[in-house]
Amino acid sequence: MRSRLLDNVRSSLRVRHYSRRTEDAYVAWVRRYVRWSGLRHPSELTSHDVGRFLTSLATDAQVTASTQNQALAALQFLYRDVLGDPLGVVPGLAPAKRPKRLPVVLTREEVDRVLSCMHGASRLVAMLLYGSGLRLLEALTLRVKDVDVASRSIVVRAGKGDKDRVTMLPDAACAPLVDHLDAVRSQHDADRSAGGGYVVLPNALLRKSPLLGTAWPWQWIFPATRTYLDAASGVRRRHHLHESAVQRAVRVAVLQAGLTKRATCHTFRHSFATHLLEGGYDIRTIQELLGHRDVSTTMIYTHVLNRSASGVRSPLDMH
């Protein structure tokens, strides 16, 4: 019964075109909820039980506000779109308020130090995170056709919120990118000679145009080091580089660079926005480059500038 329930949750999410990450997260929360209830079916439980579960997450598991809100969203989806019985108001529970945290931002010199400690594909990915303001998964899911070296532009397909946008390709990344693509092209040709060279295509494109699965424009810019045999189609595919590989490389580079800041892959994106603000670019332009839906999200970077827009100086510096 539990297996059928989770299958129904997955199919409902896919019909509504939720992202794969959201799908995995929601299924995990439904599974955890069922286990918490003693393996009872959710249809036998009420909104009071949902409230008790979410309260236990906060008090016993001590999860963050954003995690608790994600669990609530998953259970609301379960009852509304899978079971057809919307939760309504969960007694005794309000959506947890996320505390406002300032993002960690590196100086330009710190960015250079970290990049100098990185090598290969991971370094090129980090250059795009900082130089183009990409999220990590946006960079790793770039395909050859999405980057135009001549016009110095990158098209981000189906970014956060399933939105497309255009951002810049920095000049400093062009030469390393061209060399990298030459190596990827050689690897792809070898894969095709061995009977592989396939990549996953979006939606039903593979069924409509089967030959696109091995076409060069659709290949990942950052392919994985290993191929795998797709059980459904029987063809050998190559996925894109896994996030953990770049995350690990950045973590090691930050330590080698001697930084005391808690910098991650996403810190490069924060630094991109902050340094553009320091360079005098307007907030609306930066909002579009980052792909933020609301300018208020972008405004947080105005709080991490070394000096405010009004140029206020500390009284200690006035002596």
XYZ file of C-alpha atoms in Angstrom:
319
model
C 0.000 0.000 0.000
C 2.791 2.399 0.905
C 4.551 1.660 -2.381
C 1.365 2.426 -4.348
C 0.915 5.648 -2.379
C 4.423 6.857 -3.169
C 3.984 5.912 -6.820
C 0.787 7.978 -6.901
C 2.622 10.920 -5.341
C 5.369 10.707 -7.983
C 2.941 10.452 -10.889
C 0.896 13.400 -9.577
C 4.036 15.525 -9.300
C 5.179 14.617 -12.800
C 1.791 15.383 -14.341
C 2.078 18.860 -12.824
C 5.678 19.240 -14.084
C 7.343 19.612 -10.697
C 11.135 19.399 -10.776
C 12.888 16.107 -10.042
C 14.378 17.558 -6.864
C 10.955 18.612 -5.584
C 9.620 15.184 -6.478
C 12.318 13.406 -4.487
C 11.862 15.756 -1.520
C 8.062 15.424 -1.397
C 8.177 11.637 -1.684
C 10.731 11.508 1.135
C 8.487 13.626 3.388
C 5.423 11.493 2.676
C 7.450 8.365 3.491
C 8.710 9.932 6.722
C 5.167 10.996 7.666
C 3.828 7.467 7.126
C 6.607 5.972 9.223
C 6.039 8.532 11.974
C 2.347 7.574 12.092
C 3.141 3.896 12.640
C 2.642 2.959 8.968
C -0.951 4.166 8.888
C -2.352 5.364 5.567
C -2.553 9.190 5.388
C -6.271 8.961 4.579
C -6.770 7.586 8.116
C -5.015 10.619 9.616
C -6.284 14.156 10.137
C -4.918 17.668 10.072
C -4.307 17.301 13.818
C -1.883 14.464 13.044
C -0.150 16.628 10.452
C 0.229 19.359 13.060
C 1.721 16.909 15.573
C 4.152 15.606 12.954
C 5.341 19.077 11.987
C 5.655 20.071 15.627
C 7.808 17.008 16.277
C 10.093 18.055 13.430
C 10.677 21.403 15.120
C 10.928 20.190 18.727
C 12.483 16.724 18.432
C 14.380 16.783 15.126
C 15.118 20.522 15.456
C 14.837 21.114 11.722
C 15.161 24.603 10.259
C 12.181 26.766 9.387
C 12.641 26.193 5.650
C 12.737 22.415 6.164
C 9.553 22.487 8.225
C 7.837 24.584 5.566
C 8.919 22.123 2.872
C 7.434 19.235 4.863
C 4.168 21.169 5.209
C 4.090 21.869 1.458
C 4.667 18.179 0.709
C 1.795 17.068 2.954
C -0.500 19.757 1.586
C 0.229 18.423 -1.900
C -0.422 14.854 -0.728
C -3.850 15.601 0.702
C -4.926 18.108 -1.944
C -3.657 16.587 -5.198
C -3.235 12.881 -4.415
C -5.923 12.053 -1.858
C -8.371 14.741 -2.955
C -8.980 15.919 0.606
C -7.311 19.317 1.196
C -5.879 19.879 4.650
C -7.097 23.402 5.168
C -5.785 25.023 8.323
C -3.507 22.793 10.385
C -4.540 23.323 14.039
C -1.927 24.928 16.247
C 0.536 25.468 13.424
C 1.604 28.472 11.395
C 4.213 28.321 8.624
C 7.598 28.644 10.275
C 9.197 32.041 9.803
C 12.596 31.857 8.161
C 15.162 34.081 9.827
C 16.830 36.626 7.582
C 20.479 35.762 7.121
C 23.026 37.783 5.222
C 24.782 35.766 2.501
C 28.479 34.981 2.723
C 30.366 37.053 0.136
C 34.000 36.759 -0.908
C 36.196 39.650 -1.884
C 37.650 39.670 -5.401
C 41.023 38.687 -3.979
C 39.459 35.772 -2.095
C 37.695 34.582 -5.260
C 41.039 34.590 -7.093
C 42.681 32.623 -4.272
C 39.994 29.944 -4.309
C 39.985 29.633 -8.114
C 43.783 29.345 -8.149
C 43.444 26.254 -5.951
C 41.014 24.562 -8.354
C 41.677 22.612 -11.530
C 39.923 20.999 -14.473
C 36.160 20.999 -15.001
C 35.419 21.981 -11.403
C 37.435 25.178 -11.806
C 35.589 26.071 -15.003
C 32.252 25.462 -13.271
C 33.313 27.737 -10.399
C 34.323 30.414 -12.916
C 30.796 30.339 -14.357
C 29.189 30.423 -10.916
C 31.080 33.619 -10.153
C 31.387 35.108 -13.630
C 27.819 34.403 -14.800
C 25.877 34.202 -11.536
C 24.705 30.640 -12.163
C 23.369 28.249 -9.576
C 25.389 25.036 -9.364
C 22.804 22.800 -11.036
C 22.184 25.420 -13.720
C 25.870 25.274 -14.636
C 26.063 21.481 -14.589
C 22.978 21.052 -16.799
C 24.208 23.409 -19.512
C 24.228 21.852 -22.962
C 26.542 22.780 -25.820
C 23.777 24.657 -27.630
C 23.118 26.885 -24.588
C 26.458 28.705 -24.762
C 27.370 31.182 -27.498
C 31.037 32.115 -27.270
C 30.752 34.634 -30.117
C 28.045 36.704 -28.399
C 29.419 35.997 -24.897
C 26.027 34.753 -23.691
C 24.593 31.789 -21.808
C 20.962 30.680 -21.980
C 19.805 29.062 -18.755
C 17.032 26.605 -19.574
C 14.353 25.752 -17.008
C 16.092 27.416 -14.093
C 14.548 27.807 -10.662
C 10.805 28.218 -11.103
C 11.106 26.543 -14.535
C 12.129 29.873 -16.099
C 14.576 30.562 -18.925
C 16.947 33.528 -18.809
C 20.048 34.888 -20.503
C 23.221 35.845 -18.672
C 26.721 36.798 -19.741
C 29.645 34.529 -20.558
C 32.731 36.226 -19.082
C 35.649 36.842 -21.421
C 38.039 35.189 -18.968
C 36.103 31.916 -19.245
C 35.987 31.768 -23.062
C 39.431 30.273 -23.773
C 39.207 27.636 -21.006
C 35.673 26.788 -22.151
C 36.708 26.311 -25.797
C 39.581 24.020 -24.739
C 37.224 22.113 -22.448
C 34.649 21.645 -25.209
C 37.331 20.292 -27.548
C 38.111 17.597 -24.982
C 34.411 16.869 -24.423
C 33.876 16.583 -28.192
C 36.677 14.010 -28.433
C 35.156 12.046 -25.563
C 31.716 12.185 -27.203
C 33.111 10.933 -30.531
C 34.738 8.019 -28.699
C 31.439 7.235 -26.951
C 29.613 7.181 -30.266
C 32.226 4.930 -31.826
C 31.647 2.514 -28.946
C 27.891 2.521 -29.564
C 27.009 5.082 -26.874
C 27.068 8.860 -26.774
C 23.469 9.269 -25.643
C 22.163 11.884 -23.202
C 18.768 12.321 -21.562
C 16.557 14.762 -23.465
C 13.813 16.938 -21.953
C 10.178 15.823 -21.992
C 9.188 13.736 -25.035
C 11.899 15.080 -27.343
C 13.713 11.744 -27.521
C 10.571 9.983 -28.752
C 9.900 12.669 -31.350
C 13.505 12.974 -32.550
C 15.530 9.897 -31.494
C 18.685 11.054 -33.304
C 18.995 14.092 -31.046
C 20.079 11.803 -28.214
C 23.579 11.618 -29.699
C 23.649 15.048 -31.406
C 26.561 17.273 -30.342
C 24.471 20.402 -29.554
C 22.473 18.443 -26.947
C 25.491 17.050 -25.083
C 26.293 18.174 -21.556
C 29.076 20.746 -21.322
C 30.170 19.094 -18.087
C 29.663 15.343 -18.622
C 30.220 12.744 -15.949
C 33.423 10.734 -15.982
C 31.518 7.455 -16.314
C 28.739 6.179 -18.558
C 25.792 4.035 -17.496
C 23.456 1.573 -19.195
C 19.897 2.868 -19.272
C 17.677 -0.039 -18.243
C 14.581 1.279 -20.021
C 16.101 1.929 -23.459
C 19.151 -0.334 -23.350
C 21.465 2.417 -24.601
C 24.628 3.659 -22.911
C 24.277 7.214 -21.660
C 26.453 9.774 -19.957
C 24.943 11.984 -17.269
C 26.209 15.431 -16.348
C 28.829 15.911 -13.646
C 27.385 15.358 -10.173
C 27.000 18.321 -7.836
C 28.988 16.625 -5.087
C 32.134 16.561 -7.253
C 32.182 20.358 -7.575
C 31.065 20.906 -3.991
C 33.936 18.768 -2.771
C 36.437 20.594 -5.010
C 35.262 23.993 -3.733
C 35.415 22.845 -0.120
C 39.016 21.676 -0.550
C 40.001 24.861 -2.409
C 38.545 27.081 0.321
C 40.665 25.269 2.897
C 43.786 25.439 0.745
C 43.230 29.159 0.153
C 43.211 29.702 3.909
C 39.788 31.369 4.005
C 38.005 31.670 7.334
C 34.624 32.302 5.692
C 32.168 29.439 5.329
C 32.197 29.564 1.538
C 30.322 27.118 -0.705
C 29.478 26.888 -4.405
C 26.553 29.267 -3.883
C 28.905 31.837 -2.352
C 30.244 32.504 -5.861
C 26.734 33.527 -6.969
C 26.371 35.808 -3.939
C 29.743 37.360 -4.752
C 28.713 37.854 -8.404
C 25.692 39.944 -7.383
C 27.509 41.929 -4.710
C 30.457 42.795 -6.938
C 28.121 43.942 -9.722
C 26.407 46.261 -7.230
C 29.802 47.566 -6.177
C 30.550 48.187 -9.854
C 27.547 50.490 -10.145
C 25.098 48.219 -11.999
C 21.425 48.749 -11.175
C 19.457 46.298 -9.081
C 16.943 45.466 -11.838
C 19.681 44.356 -14.217
C 21.199 42.149 -11.522
C 17.750 40.731 -10.750
C 17.346 39.625 -14.372
C 20.823 38.121 -14.524
C 20.188 36.139 -11.332
C 16.689 35.065 -12.385
C 15.000 36.332 -9.222
C 11.224 36.578 -9.460
C 11.052 39.490 -6.996
C 13.506 42.351 -6.740
C 13.230 42.177 -2.939
C 15.231 38.941 -3.105
C 18.014 40.752 -4.936
C 17.928 43.683 -2.517
C 19.621 41.610 0.197
C 22.937 42.163 -1.557
C 22.725 45.878 -0.835
C 23.197 44.982 2.845
C 26.536 43.260 2.360
C 28.351 46.041 0.523
C 31.439 47.401 2.226
C 29.808 50.819 2.227
C 26.160 51.704 1.812
C 24.838 53.563 -1.202
C 24.756 56.780 0.812
C 28.482 56.497 1.514
C 28.201 56.548 5.301
C 31.597 56.308 7.035
C 32.322 55.024 10.493
C 33.175 57.776 13.018
C 36.360 55.861 13.793
C 37.530 56.499 10.211
C 36.878 60.239 10.502
C 39.789 60.918 12.863
